[in-house]
mmCIF file of C-alpha atoms and ligand atoms in Angstrom:
data_model
loop_
_atom_site.group_PDB
_atom_site.id
_atom_site.type_symbol
_atom_site.label_atom_id
_atom_site.label_comp_id
_atom_site.label_asym_id
_atom_site.label_seq_id
_atom_site.Cartn_x
_atom_site.Cartn_y
_atom_site.Cartn_z
ATOM 1 C CA MET A 1221 24.113 -17.606 17.713
ATOM 2 C CA LEU A 1222 24.300 -20.668 16.064
ATOM 3 C CA LYS A 1223 24.992 -23.314 18.407
ATOM 4 C CA ARG A 1224 27.539 -25.715 17.201
ATOM 5 C CA ILE A 1225 24.720 -28.205 19.115
ATOM 6 C CA ASP A 1226 21.580 -27.278 20.652
ATOM 7 C CA LEU A 1227 19.765 -29.890 23.012
ATOM 8 C CA SER A 1228 17.287 -27.161 24.375
ATOM 9 C CA ARG A 1229 15.187 -27.928 21.134
ATOM 10 C CA ASP A 1230 14.720 -31.439 20.897
ATOM 11 C CA PHE A 1231 13.749 -30.970 25.270
ATOM 12 C CA GLN A 1232 11.449 -28.474 24.003
ATOM 13 C CA LYS A 1233 9.687 -30.423 21.093
ATOM 14 C CA HIS A 1234 9.045 -33.184 24.015
ATOM 15 C CA ARG A 1235 8.715 -32.332 26.361
ATOM 16 C CA GLU A 1236 5.698 -33.479 27.947
ATOM 17 C CA GLU A 1237 6.932 -37.618 26.867
ATOM 18 C CA TYR A 1238 10.249 -37.125 28.548
ATOM 19 C CA LEU A 1239 8.737 -35.776 31.931
ATOM 20 C CA LYS A 1240 6.303 -37.980 31.915
ATOM 21 C CA ALA A 1241 9.083 -40.844 31.509
ATOM 22 C CA ILE A 1242 10.635 -39.788 34.519
ATOM 23 C CA GLU A 1243 7.883 -39.339 36.830
ATOM 24 C CA ALA A 1244 7.300 -42.803 36.341
ATOM 25 C CA VAL A 1245 10.545 -44.808 37.420
ATOM 26 C CA CYS A 1246 9.616 -41.603 40.782
ATOM 27 C CA GLU A 1247 6.231 -43.330 41.408
ATOM 28 C CA GLU A 1248 8.123 -46.623 41.217
ATOM 29 C CA THR A 1249 11.508 -44.872 43.053
ATOM 30 C CA ALA A 1250 12.828 -48.011 40.296
ATOM 31 C CA PHE A 1251 16.296 -45.167 40.544
ATOM 32 C CA SER A 1252 19.433 -47.125 40.006
ATOM 33 C CA GLY A 1253 19.329 -49.674 37.372
ATOM 34 C CA GLY A 1254 16.106 -51.402 37.813
ATOM 35 C CA LYS A 1255 12.955 -52.293 35.668
ATOM 36 C CA TYR A 1256 13.549 -48.977 32.758
ATOM 37 C CA ALA A 1257 17.492 -49.021 32.907
ATOM 38 C CA ASP A 1258 16.249 -52.863 32.317
ATOM 39 C CA GLN A 1259 13.761 -52.408 29.671
ATOM 40 C CA PHE A 1260 16.034 -49.910 27.766
ATOM 41 C CA ASP A 1261 19.155 -52.547 28.012
ATOM 42 C CA ARG A 1262 15.857 -54.742 25.973
ATOM 43 C CA GLU A 1263 15.299 -52.412 23.373
ATOM 44 C CA PHE A 1264 18.840 -50.686 22.654
ATOM 45 C CA ALA A 1265 20.231 -54.691 21.736
ATOM 46 C CA GLU A 1266 17.300 -55.616 19.755
ATOM 47 C CA TYR A 1267 17.993 -52.050 18.020
ATOM 48 C CA VAL A 1268 21.826 -52.550 17.531
ATOM 49 C CA GLY A 1269 20.763 -55.922 16.345
ATOM 50 C CA VAL A 1270 22.973 -57.857 19.186
ATOM 51 C CA PRO A 1271 21.207 -60.869 21.980
ATOM 52 C CA TYR A 1272 22.642 -58.776 24.329
ATOM 53 C CA ALA A 1273 23.266 -54.886 25.476
ATOM 54 C CA ALA A 1274 24.394 -53.930 29.349
ATOM 55 C CA GLY A 1275 23.495 -50.347 30.178
ATOM 56 C CA VAL A 1276 26.689 -48.785 32.076
ATOM 57 C CA ASN A 1277 26.850 -45.568 33.937
ATOM 58 C CA ASN A 1278 28.862 -43.930 30.999
ATOM 59 C CA GLY A 1279 30.647 -44.915 27.750
ATOM 60 C CA THR A 1280 34.237 -44.542 29.327
ATOM 61 C CA SER A 1281 32.794 -46.925 32.054
ATOM 62 C CA ALA A 1282 31.783 -49.153 29.139
ATOM 63 C CA LEU A 1283 35.184 -49.701 27.372
ATOM 64 C CA HIS A 1284 36.565 -50.554 30.551
ATOM 65 C CA CYS A 1285 33.957 -53.359 31.080
ATOM 66 C CA ALA A 1286 34.680 -54.913 27.704
ATOM 67 C CA MET A 1287 38.370 -54.572 28.005
ATOM 68 C CA ALA A 1288 37.757 -56.616 31.562
ATOM 69 C CA ALA A 1289 35.182 -59.221 29.913
ATOM 70 C CA LEU A 1290 37.689 -59.884 26.861
ATOM 71 C CA GLY A 1291 40.482 -60.743 29.798
ATOM 72 C CA VAL A 1292 42.801 -57.474 28.959
ATOM 73 C CA GLY A 1293 45.561 -56.855 32.383
ATOM 74 C CA PRO A 1294 48.389 -56.142 33.623
ATOM 75 C CA GLY A 1295 51.291 -56.641 31.173
ATOM 76 C CA ASP A 1296 48.563 -57.032 27.867
ATOM 77 C CA GLU A 1297 48.732 -54.099 24.928
ATOM 78 C CA VAL A 1298 45.761 -53.405 22.989
ATOM 79 C CA ILE A 1299 45.727 -51.363 19.464
ATOM 80 C CA VAL A 1300 44.118 -48.171 19.494
ATOM 81 C CA PRO A 1301 43.937 -45.300 17.010
ATOM 82 C CA ALA A 1302 46.206 -42.131 17.551
ATOM 83 C CA ASN A 1303 42.945 -39.799 16.204
ATOM 84 C CA THR A 1304 39.764 -40.542 19.009
ATOM 85 C CA TYR A 1305 38.550 -38.770 21.585
ATOM 86 C CA ILE A 1306 41.201 -40.018 24.915
ATOM 87 C CA ALA A 1307 38.606 -41.837 26.372
ATOM 88 C CA THR A 1308 38.972 -44.659 24.002
ATOM 89 C CA ALA A 1309 42.584 -45.158 25.808
ATOM 90 C CA TRP A 1310 41.498 -44.974 29.194
ATOM 91 C CA GLY A 1311 39.495 -47.996 29.496
ATOM 92 C CA VAL A 1312 43.129 -50.209 28.734
ATOM 93 C CA SER A 1313 44.724 -48.122 30.865
ATOM 94 C CA TYR A 1314 41.914 -48.998 33.712
ATOM 95 C CA THR A 1315 42.777 -53.007 33.495
ATOM 96 C CA GLY A 1316 46.692 -52.362 33.813
ATOM 97 C CA ALA A 1317 47.431 -52.813 29.956
ATOM 98 C CA THR A 1318 48.824 -50.614 27.921
ATOM 99 C CA PRO A 1319 47.594 -49.050 24.882
ATOM 100 C CA VAL A 1320 49.139 -48.421 21.672
ATOM 101 C CA PHE A 1321 48.479 -45.874 19.121
ATOM 102 C CA VAL A 1322 48.070 -46.594 15.620
ATOM 103 C CA ASP A 1323 48.116 -43.666 12.724
ATOM 104 C CA CYS A 1324 44.338 -42.590 11.101
ATOM 105 C CA THR A 1325 44.646 -42.538 7.292
ATOM 106 C CA ALA A 1326 45.023 -39.509 5.443
ATOM 107 C CA ASP A 1327 41.530 -39.321 3.621
ATOM 108 C CA THR A 1328 39.112 -41.083 5.811
ATOM 109 C CA TRP A 1329 40.468 -40.080 9.526
ATOM 110 C CA GLU A 1330 40.028 -43.482 10.861
ATOM 111 C CA ILE A 1331 42.814 -45.852 12.106
ATOM 112 C CA ASP A 1332 44.876 -46.691 9.411
ATOM 113 C CA PRO A 1333 44.702 -51.364 8.939
ATOM 114 C CA ASP A 1334 47.800 -50.843 7.189
ATOM 115 C CA LYS A 1335 49.840 -49.941 10.164
ATOM 116 C CA ILE A 1336 48.508 -51.506 12.499
ATOM 117 C CA GLU A 1337 50.263 -55.272 12.035
ATOM 118 C CA GLU A 1338 53.871 -53.113 12.723
ATOM 119 C CA LYS A 1339 52.461 -52.541 16.551
ATOM 120 C CA ILE A 1340 51.584 -55.877 16.859
ATOM 121 C CA THR A 1341 53.687 -57.602 19.836
ATOM 122 C CA ASP A 1342 53.505 -61.118 21.611
ATOM 123 C CA LYS A 1343 51.645 -58.420 24.455
ATOM 124 C CA THR A 1344 48.523 -57.598 22.246
ATOM 125 C CA LYS A 1345 45.417 -59.093 23.110
ATOM 126 C CA GLY A 1346 43.275 -57.042 20.515
ATOM 127 C CA ILE A 1347 42.534 -53.630 18.780
ATOM 128 C CA ILE A 1348 39.714 -51.359 19.699
ATOM 129 C CA GLY A 1349 38.785 -49.631 16.401
ATOM 130 C CA VAL A 1350 36.481 -46.348 17.150
ATOM 131 C CA HIS A 1351 33.745 -45.694 14.349
ATOM 132 C CA LEU A 1352 34.988 -41.655 14.785
ATOM 133 C CA TYR A 1353 32.530 -38.380 13.934
ATOM 134 C CA GLY A 1354 29.940 -41.211 13.122
ATOM 135 C CA GLN A 1355 32.327 -42.506 10.247
ATOM 136 C CA PRO A 1356 33.022 -46.693 10.302
ATOM 137 C CA PHE A 1357 36.086 -47.627 10.245
ATOM 138 C CA GLU A 1358 37.347 -49.778 7.476
ATOM 139 C CA PHE A 1359 36.225 -53.346 10.002
ATOM 140 C CA SER A 1360 36.916 -56.215 7.480
ATOM 141 C CA LYS A 1361 40.257 -55.360 6.958
ATOM 142 C CA VAL A 1362 40.823 -54.996 10.240
ATOM 143 C CA LYS A 1363 38.963 -58.085 11.642
ATOM 144 C CA GLU A 1364 40.958 -59.918 9.006
ATOM 145 C CA ILE A 1365 44.619 -58.903 10.728
ATOM 146 C CA ALA A 1366 43.093 -59.623 14.358
ATOM 147 C CA ASP A 1367 41.906 -62.960 12.928
ATOM 148 C CA ARG A 1368 45.430 -63.466 11.601
ATOM 149 C CA HIS A 1369 46.661 -62.963 15.061
ATOM 150 C CA GLY A 1370 44.271 -64.400 17.361
ATOM 151 C CA LEU A 1371 42.868 -60.767 18.753
ATOM 152 C CA PHE A 1372 39.470 -59.204 19.447
ATOM 153 C CA VAL A 1373 38.075 -56.104 18.307
ATOM 154 C CA VAL A 1374 36.049 -54.240 20.151
ATOM 155 C CA GLU A 1375 34.427 -51.260 18.332
ATOM 156 C CA ASP A 1376 34.157 -47.791 20.257
ATOM 157 C CA CYS A 1377 30.266 -46.554 18.962
ATOM 158 C CA ALA A 1378 30.389 -43.829 21.272
ATOM 159 C CA GLN A 1379 29.616 -41.340 18.220
ATOM 160 C CA ALA A 1380 27.964 -43.868 15.707
ATOM 161 C CA HIS A 1381 24.934 -45.340 16.845
ATOM 162 C CA GLY A 1382 22.647 -46.611 14.091
ATOM 163 C CA ALA A 1383 25.759 -46.482 11.559
ATOM 164 C CA GLY A 1384 25.962 -48.800 8.979
ATOM 165 C CA TYR A 1385 29.000 -50.656 7.765
ATOM 166 C CA GLU A 1386 27.992 -53.310 4.599
ATOM 167 C CA GLY A 1387 24.673 -53.135 6.135
ATOM 168 C CA ARG A 1388 25.554 -54.505 9.456
ATOM 169 C CA MET A 1389 24.867 -52.152 12.832
ATOM 170 C CA ALA A 1390 27.707 -50.546 14.077
ATOM 171 C CA GLY A 1391 27.935 -52.428 17.202
ATOM 172 C CA SER A 1392 27.323 -55.475 16.107
ATOM 173 C CA LEU A 1393 30.436 -55.930 14.234
ATOM 174 C CA GLY A 1394 33.713 -57.056 16.692
ATOM 175 C CA ASP A 1395 33.176 -58.770 19.867
ATOM 176 C CA ILE A 1396 31.956 -55.860 21.502
ATOM 177 C CA GLY A 1397 30.350 -52.488 21.205
ATOM 178 C CA CYS A 1398 30.950 -49.365 23.656
ATOM 179 C CA PHE A 1399 28.374 -47.078 23.861
ATOM 180 C CA SER A 1400 28.609 -43.515 25.406
ATOM 181 C CA PHE A 1401 24.772 -41.794 26.102
ATOM 182 C CA TYR A 1402 26.742 -38.255 26.800
ATOM 183 C CA PRO A 1403 24.875 -35.486 25.961
ATOM 184 C CA GLY A 1404 25.697 -34.137 22.546
ATOM 185 C CA LYS A 1405 25.969 -37.997 21.390
ATOM 186 C CA ASN A 1406 23.516 -38.752 18.770
ATOM 187 C CA LEU A 1407 21.762 -41.081 21.335
ATOM 188 C CA TYR A 1408 21.773 -39.094 24.721
ATOM 189 C CA ALA A 1409 20.195 -39.195 28.649
ATOM 190 C CA PHE A 1410 19.976 -36.288 30.441
ATOM 191 C CA GLY A 1411 23.056 -36.436 32.694
ATOM 192 C CA GLU A 1412 24.982 -39.376 31.937
ATOM 193 C CA GLY A 1413 25.057 -42.930 30.533
ATOM 194 C CA GLY A 1414 26.392 -46.484 28.631
ATOM 195 C CA SER A 1415 25.530 -49.631 26.817
ATOM 196 C CA VAL A 1416 28.260 -52.512 26.121
ATOM 197 C CA THR A 1417 26.552 -54.663 23.266
ATOM 198 C CA CYS A 1418 27.542 -58.347 23.489
ATOM 199 C CA LYS A 1419 27.298 -60.895 20.918
ATOM 200 C CA THR A 1420 27.547 -63.871 24.293
ATOM 201 C CA GLN A 1421 25.926 -64.790 27.042
ATOM 202 C CA GLU A 1422 29.498 -64.931 28.476
ATOM 203 C CA HIS A 1423 30.720 -61.443 27.766
ATOM 204 C CA PHE A 1424 27.398 -60.104 29.152
ATOM 205 C CA ASP A 1425 27.514 -62.131 32.300
ATOM 206 C CA THR A 1426 31.348 -60.644 33.059
ATOM 207 C CA VAL A 1427 29.908 -56.832 32.667
ATOM 208 C CA THR A 1428 26.950 -57.516 33.700
ATOM 209 C CA THR A 1429 28.968 -58.678 37.682
ATOM 210 C CA MET A 1430 31.549 -56.023 36.719
ATOM 211 C CA LYS A 1431 29.175 -53.345 36.814
ATOM 212 C CA ASN A 1432 27.011 -54.131 39.777
ATOM 213 C CA GLN A 1433 29.767 -54.452 42.580
ATOM 214 C CA GLY A 1434 30.709 -58.054 41.730
ATOM 215 C CA CYS A 1435 27.796 -59.851 42.115
ATOM 216 C CA HIS A 1436 25.044 -62.176 40.641
ATOM 217 C CA VAL A 1437 22.944 -62.329 43.724
ATOM 218 C CA ARG A 1438 23.119 -58.705 46.452
ATOM 219 C CA TYR A 1439 25.626 -59.135 49.114
ATOM 220 C CA TYR A 1440 27.356 -61.763 47.649
ATOM 221 C CA HIS A 1441 30.999 -60.844 45.543
ATOM 222 C CA ASP A 1442 32.038 -62.654 43.190
ATOM 223 C CA MET A 1443 34.958 -60.605 41.640
ATOM 224 C CA ILE A 1444 36.366 -57.301 42.069
ATOM 225 C CA GLY A 1445 33.200 -55.100 41.245
ATOM 226 C CA TYR A 1446 32.633 -51.526 40.346
ATOM 227 C CA ASN A 1447 29.701 -49.102 40.697
ATOM 228 C CA TYR A 1448 28.822 -49.005 37.107
ATOM 229 C CA ARG A 1449 25.403 -48.618 36.786
ATOM 230 C CA LEU A 1450 22.846 -46.961 34.479
ATOM 231 C CA GLU A 1451 19.964 -45.359 36.416
ATOM 232 C CA GLY A 1452 16.693 -45.570 35.907
ATOM 233 C CA ILE A 1453 16.144 -42.074 35.098
ATOM 234 C CA GLN A 1454 18.597 -42.358 32.156
ATOM 235 C CA GLY A 1455 17.244 -45.608 31.253
ATOM 236 C CA ALA A 1456 13.638 -44.138 31.152
ATOM 237 C CA VAL A 1457 14.340 -41.027 28.874
ATOM 238 C CA LEU A 1458 17.020 -43.044 26.710
ATOM 239 C CA SER A 1459 13.467 -45.652 25.910
ATOM 240 C CA VAL A 1460 12.287 -42.122 24.513
ATOM 241 C CA SER A 1461 14.800 -41.288 22.630
ATOM 242 C CA LEU A 1462 15.124 -44.503 21.260
ATOM 243 C CA LYS A 1463 12.034 -44.194 19.802
ATOM 244 C CA TYR A 1464 13.337 -40.935 17.428
ATOM 245 C CA LEU A 1465 16.789 -41.436 17.052
ATOM 246 C CA PRO A 1466 15.940 -43.141 13.644
ATOM 247 C CA GLU A 1467 14.308 -39.756 12.421
ATOM 248 C CA TRP A 1468 17.157 -37.757 14.102
ATOM 249 C CA THR A 1469 19.540 -40.555 12.104
ATOM 250 C CA ALA A 1470 17.562 -39.726 9.059
ATOM 251 C CA ARG A 1471 17.863 -35.502 9.025
ATOM 252 C CA ARG A 1472 22.146 -36.289 10.131
ATOM 253 C CA ARG A 1473 22.480 -37.640 7.006
ATOM 254 C CA GLU A 1474 20.859 -35.011 4.858
ATOM 255 C CA ILE A 1475 22.387 -32.533 7.057
ATOM 256 C CA GLY A 1476 25.645 -33.599 6.185
ATOM 257 C CA LYS A 1477 25.405 -35.310 2.128
ATOM 258 C CA GLN A 1478 24.208 -31.695 1.487
ATOM 259 C CA TYR A 1479 27.333 -30.218 2.977
ATOM 260 C CA LEU A 1480 29.707 -32.122 0.732
ATOM 261 C CA ARG A 1481 27.621 -31.601 -1.501
ATOM 262 C CA GLU A 1482 27.371 -27.911 -1.260
ATOM 263 C CA ILE A 1483 30.292 -27.036 0.960
ATOM 264 C CA TYR A 1484 32.467 -26.319 -2.145
ATOM 265 C CA ASN A 1485 35.335 -24.082 -0.982
ATOM 266 C CA PRO A 1486 39.250 -25.489 -1.604
ATOM 267 C CA LEU A 1487 40.388 -23.929 1.275
ATOM 268 C CA ILE A 1488 38.500 -27.246 3.401
ATOM 269 C CA ILE A 1489 38.901 -30.249 3.017
ATOM 270 C CA HIS A 1490 36.250 -32.894 3.599
ATOM 271 C CA GLN A 1491 36.597 -36.396 5.520
ATOM 272 C CA ALA A 1492 36.447 -39.201 3.222
ATOM 273 C CA HIS A 1493 33.226 -41.617 3.354
ATOM 274 C CA PRO A 1494 33.712 -44.693 1.184
ATOM 275 C CA ASP A 1495 31.002 -46.479 -0.940
ATOM 276 C CA ASN A 1496 30.514 -49.393 1.612
ATOM 277 C CA THR A 1497 29.667 -47.733 5.012
ATOM 278 C CA ASP A 1498 26.449 -45.506 5.719
ATOM 279 C CA PRO A 1499 28.030 -42.568 8.080
ATOM 280 C CA VAL A 1500 25.688 -41.087 10.656
ATOM 281 C CA PHE A 1501 27.629 -37.603 10.614
ATOM 282 C CA HIS A 1502 27.760 -37.663 14.446
ATOM 283 C CA LEU A 1503 30.415 -34.424 13.791
ATOM 284 C CA PHE A 1504 30.890 -32.845 11.334
ATOM 285 C CA VAL A 1505 34.465 -32.374 10.966
ATOM 286 C CA ILE A 1506 36.686 -30.281 8.193
ATOM 287 C CA GLN A 1507 39.693 -29.567 8.177
ATOM 288 C CA VAL A 1508 41.569 -25.829 6.980
ATOM 289 C CA GLU A 1509 44.562 -24.103 6.689
ATOM 290 C CA ASN A 1510 43.996 -21.914 10.326
ATOM 291 C CA PRO A 1511 41.336 -23.021 12.240
ATOM 292 C CA GLU A 1512 41.566 -19.942 14.842
ATOM 293 C CA HIS A 1513 41.172 -17.785 12.046
ATOM 294 C CA PHE A 1514 38.542 -19.908 11.020
ATOM 295 C CA LEU A 1515 36.658 -20.154 14.436
ATOM 296 C CA ALA A 1516 37.143 -16.578 14.755
ATOM 297 C CA TYR A 1517 35.329 -16.044 11.885
ATOM 298 C CA MET A 1518 32.035 -18.106 12.113
ATOM 299 C CA GLN A 1519 31.814 -16.850 15.683
ATOM 300 C CA GLU A 1520 31.237 -12.584 13.045
ATOM 301 C CA LYS A 1521 29.132 -14.583 10.704
ATOM 302 C CA GLY A 1522 27.035 -15.863 13.773
ATOM 303 C CA MET A 1523 27.878 -19.777 13.937
ATOM 304 C CA GLU A 1524 29.806 -21.093 16.769
ATOM 305 C CA CYS A 1525 32.547 -24.023 15.647
ATOM 306 C CA ASN A 1526 34.700 -25.809 18.165
ATOM 307 C CA ARG A 1527 38.346 -28.496 17.300
ATOM 308 C CA HIS A 1528 38.158 -32.667 17.660
ATOM 309 C CA TYR A 1529 40.623 -32.650 18.895
ATOM 310 C CA PRO A 1530 43.217 -30.457 18.945
ATOM 311 C CA VAL A 1531 45.991 -32.889 20.815
ATOM 312 C CA PRO A 1532 46.049 -36.619 19.364
ATOM 313 C CA CYS A 1533 45.760 -38.841 21.943
ATOM 314 C CA HIS A 1534 49.409 -40.019 21.420
ATOM 315 C CA LEU A 1535 50.622 -36.553 22.178
ATOM 316 C CA GLN A 1536 48.600 -35.766 25.388
ATOM 317 C CA LYS A 1537 50.634 -35.564 28.832
ATOM 318 C CA ALA A 1538 48.853 -37.951 30.265
ATOM 319 C CA TYR A 1539 50.326 -40.661 27.636
ATOM 320 C CA ALA A 1540 54.132 -39.015 28.389
ATOM 321 C CA SER A 1541 55.487 -41.487 30.144
ATOM 322 C CA LEU A 1542 54.832 -44.078 26.941
ATOM 323 C CA GLY A 1543 57.237 -42.385 25.086
ATOM 324 C CA TYR A 1544 55.956 -41.123 21.848
ATOM 325 C CA HIS A 1545 57.341 -37.665 19.783
ATOM 326 C CA GLU A 1546 55.640 -35.844 17.179
ATOM 327 C CA GLY A 1547 56.499 -37.813 13.505
ATOM 328 C CA ASP A 1548 54.779 -41.131 15.353
ATOM 329 C CA CYS A 1549 51.387 -40.394 13.696
ATOM 330 C CA PRO A 1550 51.706 -38.100 11.246
ATOM 331 C CA ASN A 1551 47.806 -37.947 9.402
ATOM 332 C CA ALA A 1552 46.578 -37.577 13.245
ATOM 333 C CA GLU A 1553 48.802 -34.951 14.061
ATOM 334 C CA LYS A 1554 47.730 -33.127 11.330
ATOM 335 C CA LEU A 1555 44.506 -33.262 11.368
ATOM 336 C CA ALA A 1556 44.741 -32.237 15.180
ATOM 337 C CA LYS A 1557 46.774 -29.228 13.581
ATOM 338 C CA HIS A 1558 43.646 -28.264 11.117
ATOM 339 C CA CYS A 1559 40.619 -29.198 12.505
ATOM 340 C CA VAL A 1560 37.633 -27.450 12.640
ATOM 341 C CA THR A 1561 34.057 -28.942 13.525
ATOM 342 C CA LEU A 1562 30.877 -27.415 11.981
ATOM 343 C CA PRO A 1563 27.950 -26.903 14.073
ATOM 344 C CA LEU A 1564 25.452 -30.340 12.883
ATOM 345 C CA PHE A 1565 22.496 -31.202 14.855
ATOM 346 C CA PRO A 1566 18.743 -32.952 13.831
ATOM 347 C CA GLU A 1567 16.891 -30.321 14.729
ATOM 348 C CA MET A 1568 18.835 -27.453 12.531
ATOM 349 C CA THR A 1569 16.675 -25.419 10.260
ATOM 350 C CA ALA A 1570 16.857 -25.776 6.316
ATOM 351 C CA ASP A 1571 18.187 -21.739 6.664
ATOM 352 C CA GLU A 1572 20.928 -22.338 9.568
ATOM 353 C CA VAL A 1573 21.926 -25.579 7.882
ATOM 354 C CA GLN A 1574 21.976 -23.099 4.034
ATOM 355 C CA LEU A 1575 24.456 -20.087 6.411
ATOM 356 C CA VAL A 1576 26.596 -22.824 7.705
ATOM 357 C CA ILE A 1577 26.946 -23.059 3.584
ATOM 358 C CA ASP A 1578 27.300 -20.530 2.814
ATOM 359 C CA ALA A 1579 29.379 -19.034 4.943
ATOM 360 C CA CYS A 1580 31.840 -21.742 4.547
ATOM 361 C CA ASN A 1581 32.137 -20.825 0.584
ATOM 362 C CA ASP A 1582 32.270 -17.566 1.049
ATOM 363 C CA TYR A 1583 35.669 -18.069 3.441
ATOM 364 C CA THR A 1584 38.649 -16.389 1.837
ATOM 365 C CA GLY A 1585 40.971 -17.627 4.828
ATOM 366 C CA GLU A 1586 42.407 -13.867 5.041
HETATM 367 C C1 PLP B 1858 32.064 -39.907 24.204
HETATM 368 C C2 PLP B 1858 33.485 -40.563 23.919
HETATM 369 C C3 PLP B 1858 33.532 -41.644 24.881
HETATM 370 C C4 PLP B 1858 33.448 -41.497 26.663
HETATM 371 O O1 PLP B 1858 32.100 -41.548 26.680
HETATM 372 P P1 PLP B 1858 31.305 -40.942 28.020
HETATM 373 O O2 PLP B 1858 30.425 -41.044 28.698
HETATM 374 O O3 PLP B 1858 32.102 -39.222 27.726
HETATM 375 O O4 PLP B 1858 32.778 -41.821 29.559
HETATM 376 C C5 PLP B 1858 34.695 -42.584 24.373
HETATM 377 N N1 PLP B 1858 34.935 -42.569 22.989
HETATM 378 C C6 PLP B 1858 34.492 -41.584 22.482
HETATM 379 C C7 PLP B 1858 34.757 -41.658 21.229
HETATM 380 C C8 PLP B 1858 34.064 -40.365 22.368
HETATM 381 O O5 PLP B 1858 33.160 -39.704 21.532
#
């Protein structure tokens, strides 16, 4: 059975190097934050092309820290795409503010800039754009709207490590970038991890204090803080993985582009990838009429697929109190009804890629 994603292949390939990195952390007992976490922060900031990166314990915390650093609080509103992983909205809710959901476009499946302005009120503080599936959203248009209304733009880069937008790197475009290193993301920890990429010292200092129990100097607490530190072992593992990220990204792009070129079945709809973007194919999502039928068909052919995401954020039970209804974000709702994610990960063999392509082209929908 070909899995949707198989992390064990990477571990087996680089086993010695990973174990050596973990051992070094143990030798020095630099477990919580510390030398190895700090070193990864510097390397990751350089990779993204920003002056600062603050490692945190996961991507959800990264989003919470970003909202707090930008002054979001009770009574505020932040615009969030309806088509995203729910954690994009959690960061807003944790501060006591309200996420306001905006539909995606019919073709890129990313936030629709043309539907943002009608959602802006005098409570709106900013916009979180998500480079969902590794496909950069239309940043220039979103930024132009934000500037006109005095709003911040935060990038949720949890699925977009290394993605490019008009020659610039995801995470370096907006005011703050939020990354996740959850296992299965394009860059991943052996556990949980995340990072907040910042352009200003002020944002970086706030995030650093917030994630570290609210203190700069140990036992002196300047604000109500959180325990959101990145673990040393995760920092050390991530420093190893970061060296391979360009290679993994290149392979993801190769497979993604081959799928786009060679899967030509009219029953399968592809996401659009505009020319000014350089996606990283975190997830290869297609639309089919009947996803459950397609999943069973692929299973039969020896391939595991899954679905991102079966319920759009505005229709999740958790946000029932916000009063959204079916029909509020029709493109996101359609995607939720029809999406399927194909197997794609850097260690896939050429034969496995071909297997997926052939199965997709042979699909008759019956
Ligand atoms: C994974 C993910 C997150 C959350 O990251 P965690 O590390 O799992 O907390 C946030 N936003 C998006 C778009 C994600 O894919």
